[in-house]
Amino acid sequence: MIHPIFSQNDIIQLWDDIIPNSQNSEELEIITNTDIIRISKVQEPTLEVYLPSKKNNTGKAVVICPGGGYQALAYDWEGIDIAKWFNTKGIAAFVLKYRLPDSKSIKVSYEAPLQDAQRAIRLLRFHAEKWHINKNKIGVMGFSAGGHLASTLGTQFNYPNHFKESNVDIISARPDFMVLLYPVVTMKSNFTHKGSRNSLLGKIPDEKLVEKFSNELHVSKNTPPTFIVHSGDDELVPVENSLNFYNALRSNNVKTEMHIYPYGGHGFSLAIGKDYLQTWPDRLYDWLKGI
């Protein structure tokens, strides 16, 4: 069931009849609505569509991956609110409700989030004419663990489909740009967010999986231009995640811009009311105009 509690915007199923890498379970999706709408145990991944007016439309689009430690999605805080901001800039935005690896409805836990992110980019390209977007101006944005998913997509967009492909699934899943907010990037124990790592890979993961999902190790010249925001006092996701990823991007001559703020902690979203930290979206908009 698609829950209509979020908004009046269109919500589309990410997959057709069969969700790949899934299995039957009695598990139910959980939605809590307190100060933030949080979704856990995602059963049916979706895209919620936010389109600017045709007159303001720039042709750019972005898939937004909310964070939540790979255990839940901060759906409005790092999804809907961000999508609405993009619309004010003439940019179409799509909030991704992706499957979380702790779900009993998933066969191979660590593959499901990336499969959903790949599918999201492919759907945007497939329906580009319908949504009045440019196939070559589609990016991905992620917050915290959603930043890990976004950076996995940006570095490993060619991850093979381990399921029967449709016409959509052969379209390129490479984002044209990437935006990372206080992202988890590495799975290596020195700087990772342990909660995200435990949820994605398990408490005692195989070292090959740790290497596979440490995205600073997979940057190449084909990684898309990247914009990064982090705070130096982030005690949950060390700023070294962003610093090391930035260095890897520079080493591969990928155009990148990074803003490290001295305060803000973790999970500040639009940072409304947090002095000049709340200007980070202005910096992003300046960057987007130039790429």
C-alpha positions as semicolon CSV with decimal commas, in nm:
position;residue;x (nm);y (nm);z (nm)
1;M;0,000;0,000;0,000
2;I;0,120;0,353;-0,080
3;H;0,052;0,576;0,219
4;P;-0,098;0,918;0,131
5;I;0,000;1,090;0,458
6;F;0,299;1,277;0,321
7;S;0,149;1,517;0,068
8;Q;-0,080;1,546;-0,231
9;N;0,209;1,486;-0,471
10;D;0,226;1,186;-0,701
11;I;0,384;0,879;-0,544
12;I;0,489;0,611;-0,792
13;Q;0,598;0,253;-0,737
14;L;0,969;0,209;-0,802
15;W;0,926;-0,141;-0,939
16;D;0,657;-0,314;-1,142
17;D;0,488;-0,634;-1,029
18;I;0,793;-0,803;-0,877
19;I;1,041;-0,624;-0,652
20;P;1,385;-0,779;-0,714
21;N;1,584;-0,927;-0,429
22;S;1,268;-0,968;-0,223
23;Q;1,095;-1,251;-0,043
24;N;0,764;-1,304;0,130
25;S;0,739;-1,201;0,494
26;E;0,474;-1,086;0,735
27;E;0,669;-0,770;0,807
28;L;0,482;-0,438;0,787
29;E;0,612;-0,093;0,703
30;I;0,627;0,137;1,005
31;I;0,558;0,511;0,992
32;T;0,603;0,732;1,298
33;N;0,500;1,096;1,283
34;T;0,644;1,298;1,572
35;D;0,875;1,594;1,511
36;I;0,994;1,410;1,199
37;I;0,814;1,159;0,978
38;R;1,025;0,844;1,004
39;I;0,972;0,533;0,794
40;S;1,124;0,195;0,876
41;K;1,086;-0,161;0,744
42;V;1,014;-0,025;0,395
43;Q;0,813;-0,282;0,198
44;E;0,729;-0,097;-0,124
45;P;0,999;0,145;-0,245
46;T;0,858;0,456;-0,410
47;L;0,941;0,792;-0,560
48;E;0,745;1,097;-0,447
49;V;0,736;1,351;-0,729
50;Y;0,783;1,726;-0,677
51;L;0,779;1,933;-0,995
52;P;0,833;2,308;-1,036
53;S;0,597;2,512;-1,247
54;K;0,664;2,479;-1,618
55;K;0,758;2,845;-1,639
56;N;1,031;2,806;-1,373
57;N;1,152;2,465;-1,491
58;T;1,529;2,446;-1,557
59;G;1,523;2,086;-1,681
60;K;1,739;1,972;-1,389
61;A;1,623;1,698;-1,154
62;V;1,749;1,526;-0,840
63;V;1,674;1,204;-0,654
64;I;1,684;1,265;-0,276
65;C;1,791;0,988;-0,037
66;P;1,694;1,069;0,325
67;G;1,916;0,946;0,605
68;G;1,847;0,740;0,913
69;G;2,137;0,503;0,969
70;Y;2,002;0,247;0,721
71;Q;1,740;0,173;0,989
72;A;1,480;0,436;0,905
73;L;1,422;0,731;0,671
74;A;1,390;1,090;0,799
75;Y;1,136;1,130;0,525
76;D;1,021;1,490;0,557
77;W;1,327;1,637;0,735
78;E;1,574;1,516;0,473
79;G;1,333;1,450;0,190
80;I;1,012;1,647;0,143
81;D;1,148;1,975;0,283
82;I;1,451;1,949;0,055
83;A;1,236;1,869;-0,248
84;K;1,027;2,180;-0,189
85;W;1,344;2,391;-0,173
86;F;1,460;2,251;-0,507
87;N;1,127;2,340;-0,664
88;T;1,180;2,706;-0,569
89;K;1,492;2,692;-0,787
90;G;1,313;2,539;-1,085
91;I;1,452;2,191;-1,020
92;A;1,238;1,877;-1,019
93;A;1,290;1,665;-0,708
94;F;1,203;1,305;-0,630
95;V;1,208;1,171;-0,274
96;L;1,325;0,810;-0,269
97;K;1,170;0,577;-0,017
98;Y;1,431;0,303;-0,045
99;R;1,439;-0,038;0,114
100;L;1,638;-0,071;0,435
101;P;1,873;-0,365;0,480
102;D;1,730;-0,484;0,812
103;S;1,401;-0,579;0,648
104;K;1,301;-0,946;0,656
105;S;1,151;-0,896;0,310
106;I;1,496;-0,865;0,150
107;K;1,712;-1,158;0,040
108;V;2,056;-0,994;0,008
109;S;2,043;-0,705;0,253
110;Y;2,326;-0,484;0,128
111;E;2,213;-0,492;-0,237
112;A;1,859;-0,358;-0,191
113;P;1,925;0,015;-0,125
114;L;2,158;0,045;-0,425
115;Q;1,913;-0,144;-0,647
116;D;1,644;0,108;-0,555
117;A;1,873;0,407;-0,615
118;Q;1,980;0,275;-0,955
119;R;1,618;0,216;-1,049
120;A;1,523;0,569;-0,943
121;I;1,776;0,732;-1,176
122;R;1,673;0,501;-1,458
123;L;1,304;0,583;-1,409
124;L;1,377;0,955;-1,429
125;R;1,555;0,906;-1,760
126;F;1,281;0,674;-1,886
127;H;1,007;0,927;-1,801
128;A;1,211;1,241;-1,869
129;E;0,973;1,375;-2,133
130;K;0,670;1,321;-1,909
131;W;0,831;1,515;-1,623
132;H;0,992;1,779;-1,851
133;I;1,345;1,703;-1,735
134;N;1,674;1,677;-1,922
135;K;1,812;1,321;-1,929
136;N;2,163;1,463;-1,890
137;K;2,087;1,683;-1,588
138;I;1,976;1,425;-1,331
139;G;2,158;1,411;-0,999
140;V;2,144;1,235;-0,665
141;M;2,149;1,382;-0,316
142;G;2,192;1,203;0,014
143;F;2,199;1,281;0,384
144;S;2,401;1,079;0,637
145;A;2,338;0,710;0,554
146;G;2,146;0,839;0,253
147;G;2,475;1,006;0,162
148;H;2,638;0,666;0,172
149;L;2,373;0,537;-0,066
150;A;2,418;0,840;-0,294
151;S;2,797;0,807;-0,295
152;T;2,764;0,433;-0,363
153;L;2,547;0,515;-0,661
154;G;2,790;0,785;-0,776
155;T;3,090;0,553;-0,763
156;Q;2,927;0,217;-0,841
157;F;2,641;0,305;-1,075
158;N;2,737;0,009;-1,296
159;Y;2,674;-0,244;-1,020
160;P;2,521;-0,540;-1,209
161;N;2,153;-0,623;-1,198
162;H;2,111;-0,961;-1,031
163;F;1,756;-0,995;-1,159
164;K;1,563;-1,020;-1,484
165;E;1,595;-0,682;-1,655
166;S;1,323;-0,474;-1,815
167;N;1,374;-0,195;-2,066
168;V;1,417;0,048;-1,776
169;D;1,696;-0,154;-1,615
170;I;1,935;-0,123;-1,908
171;I;1,935;0,258;-1,896
172;S;2,242;0,424;-1,745
173;A;2,214;0,474;-1,368
174;R;2,503;0,721;-1,354
175;P;2,393;1,047;-1,189
176;D;2,508;1,365;-1,363
177;F;2,592;1,531;-1,031
178;M;2,607;1,433;-0,666
179;V;2,523;1,626;-0,348
180;L;2,630;1,485;-0,011
181;L;2,524;1,624;0,327
182;Y;2,717;1,498;0,631
183;P;2,756;1,168;0,446
184;V;2,864;0,830;0,566
185;V;3,122;0,737;0,302
186;T;3,346;0,468;0,445
187;M;3,270;0,133;0,605
188;K;3,620;0,110;0,749
189;S;3,613;0,100;1,127
190;N;3,830;0,408;1,189
191;F;3,580;0,666;1,055
192;T;3,255;0,487;0,973
193;H;2,921;0,538;1,143
194;K;2,892;0,204;1,320
195;G;2,513;0,201;1,321
196;S;2,499;0,241;0,942
197;R;2,771;-0,020;0,893
198;N;2,602;-0,271;1,124
199;S;2,268;-0,223;0,949
200;L;2,411;-0,252;0,599
201;L;2,679;-0,518;0,641
202;G;2,620;-0,681;0,979
203;K;2,813;-0,657;1,303
204;I;3,101;-0,877;1,180
205;P;3,114;-0,805;0,807
206;D;3,335;-0,977;0,554
207;E;3,635;-0,756;0,476
208;K;3,555;-0,775;0,105
209;L;3,217;-0,614;0,175
210;V;3,384;-0,345;0,388
211;E;3,610;-0,263;0,093
212;K;3,320;-0,283;-0,152
213;F;3,113;-0,026;0,036
214;S;3,393;0,210;0,135
215;N;3,318;0,452;-0,143
216;E;3,635;0,659;-0,113
217;L;3,807;0,354;-0,264
218;H;3,587;0,349;-0,575
219;V;3,614;0,704;-0,705
220;S;3,714;0,720;-1,071
221;K;3,726;0,977;-1,347
222;N;3,365;0,876;-1,424
223;T;3,237;0,977;-1,081
224;P;3,006;1,276;-1,130
225;P;3,084;1,631;-1,010
226;T;3,020;1,645;-0,636
227;F;2,912;1,902;-0,377
228;I;2,978;1,818;-0,010
229;V;2,866;1,978;0,318
230;H;2,977;1,864;0,662
231;S;3,037;2,012;1,007
232;G;3,366;1,981;1,189
233;D;3,191;1,900;1,517
234;D;2,990;1,606;1,381
235;E;3,022;1,342;1,654
236;L;2,815;1,075;1,477
237;V;2,968;1,074;1,129
238;P;3,327;1,200;1,146
239;V;3,414;1,476;0,903
240;E;3,694;1,253;0,772
241;N;3,427;1,075;0,567
242;S;3,391;1,389;0,357
243;L;3,757;1,491;0,371
244;N;3,881;1,156;0,242
245;F;3,615;1,143;-0,027
246;Y;3,706;1,495;-0,136
247;N;4,071;1,396;-0,166
248;A;3,978;1,090;-0,372
249;L;3,768;1,307;-0,603
250;R;4,049;1,556;-0,651
251;S;4,297;1,275;-0,717
252;N;4,074;1,160;-1,001
253;N;4,020;1,511;-1,140
254;V;3,651;1,509;-1,055
255;K;3,510;1,858;-1,016
256;T;3,417;1,899;-0,652
257;E;3,329;2,166;-0,400
258;M;3,324;2,113;-0,025
259;H;3,205;2,330;0,264
260;I;3,312;2,238;0,617
261;Y;3,133;2,440;0,884
262;P;3,277;2,471;1,236
263;Y;2,944;2,383;1,400
264;G;2,615;2,215;1,324
265;G;2,670;1,868;1,457
266;H;2,491;1,595;1,268
267;G;2,158;1,590;1,091
268;F;2,089;1,962;1,048
269;S;1,888;1,937;0,723
270;L;1,825;2,294;0,598
271;A;1,979;2,430;0,924
272;I;1,701;2,687;0,960
273;G;1,782;2,922;1,248
274;K;2,144;2,806;1,275
275;D;2,312;3,134;1,180
276;Y;2,522;3,121;0,864
277;L;2,507;2,741;0,846
278;Q;2,158;2,793;0,703
279;T;2,319;2,950;0,395
280;W;2,456;2,617;0,273
281;P;2,163;2,579;0,026
282;D;2,269;2,910;-0,131
283;R;2,615;2,768;-0,189
284;L;2,458;2,460;-0,345
285;Y;2,243;2,669;-0,575
286;D;2,547;2,871;-0,688
287;W;2,727;2,543;-0,761
288;L;2,434;2,392;-0,950
289;K;2,414;2,697;-1,175
290;G;2,776;2,644;-1,275
291;I;2,780;2,275;-1,363
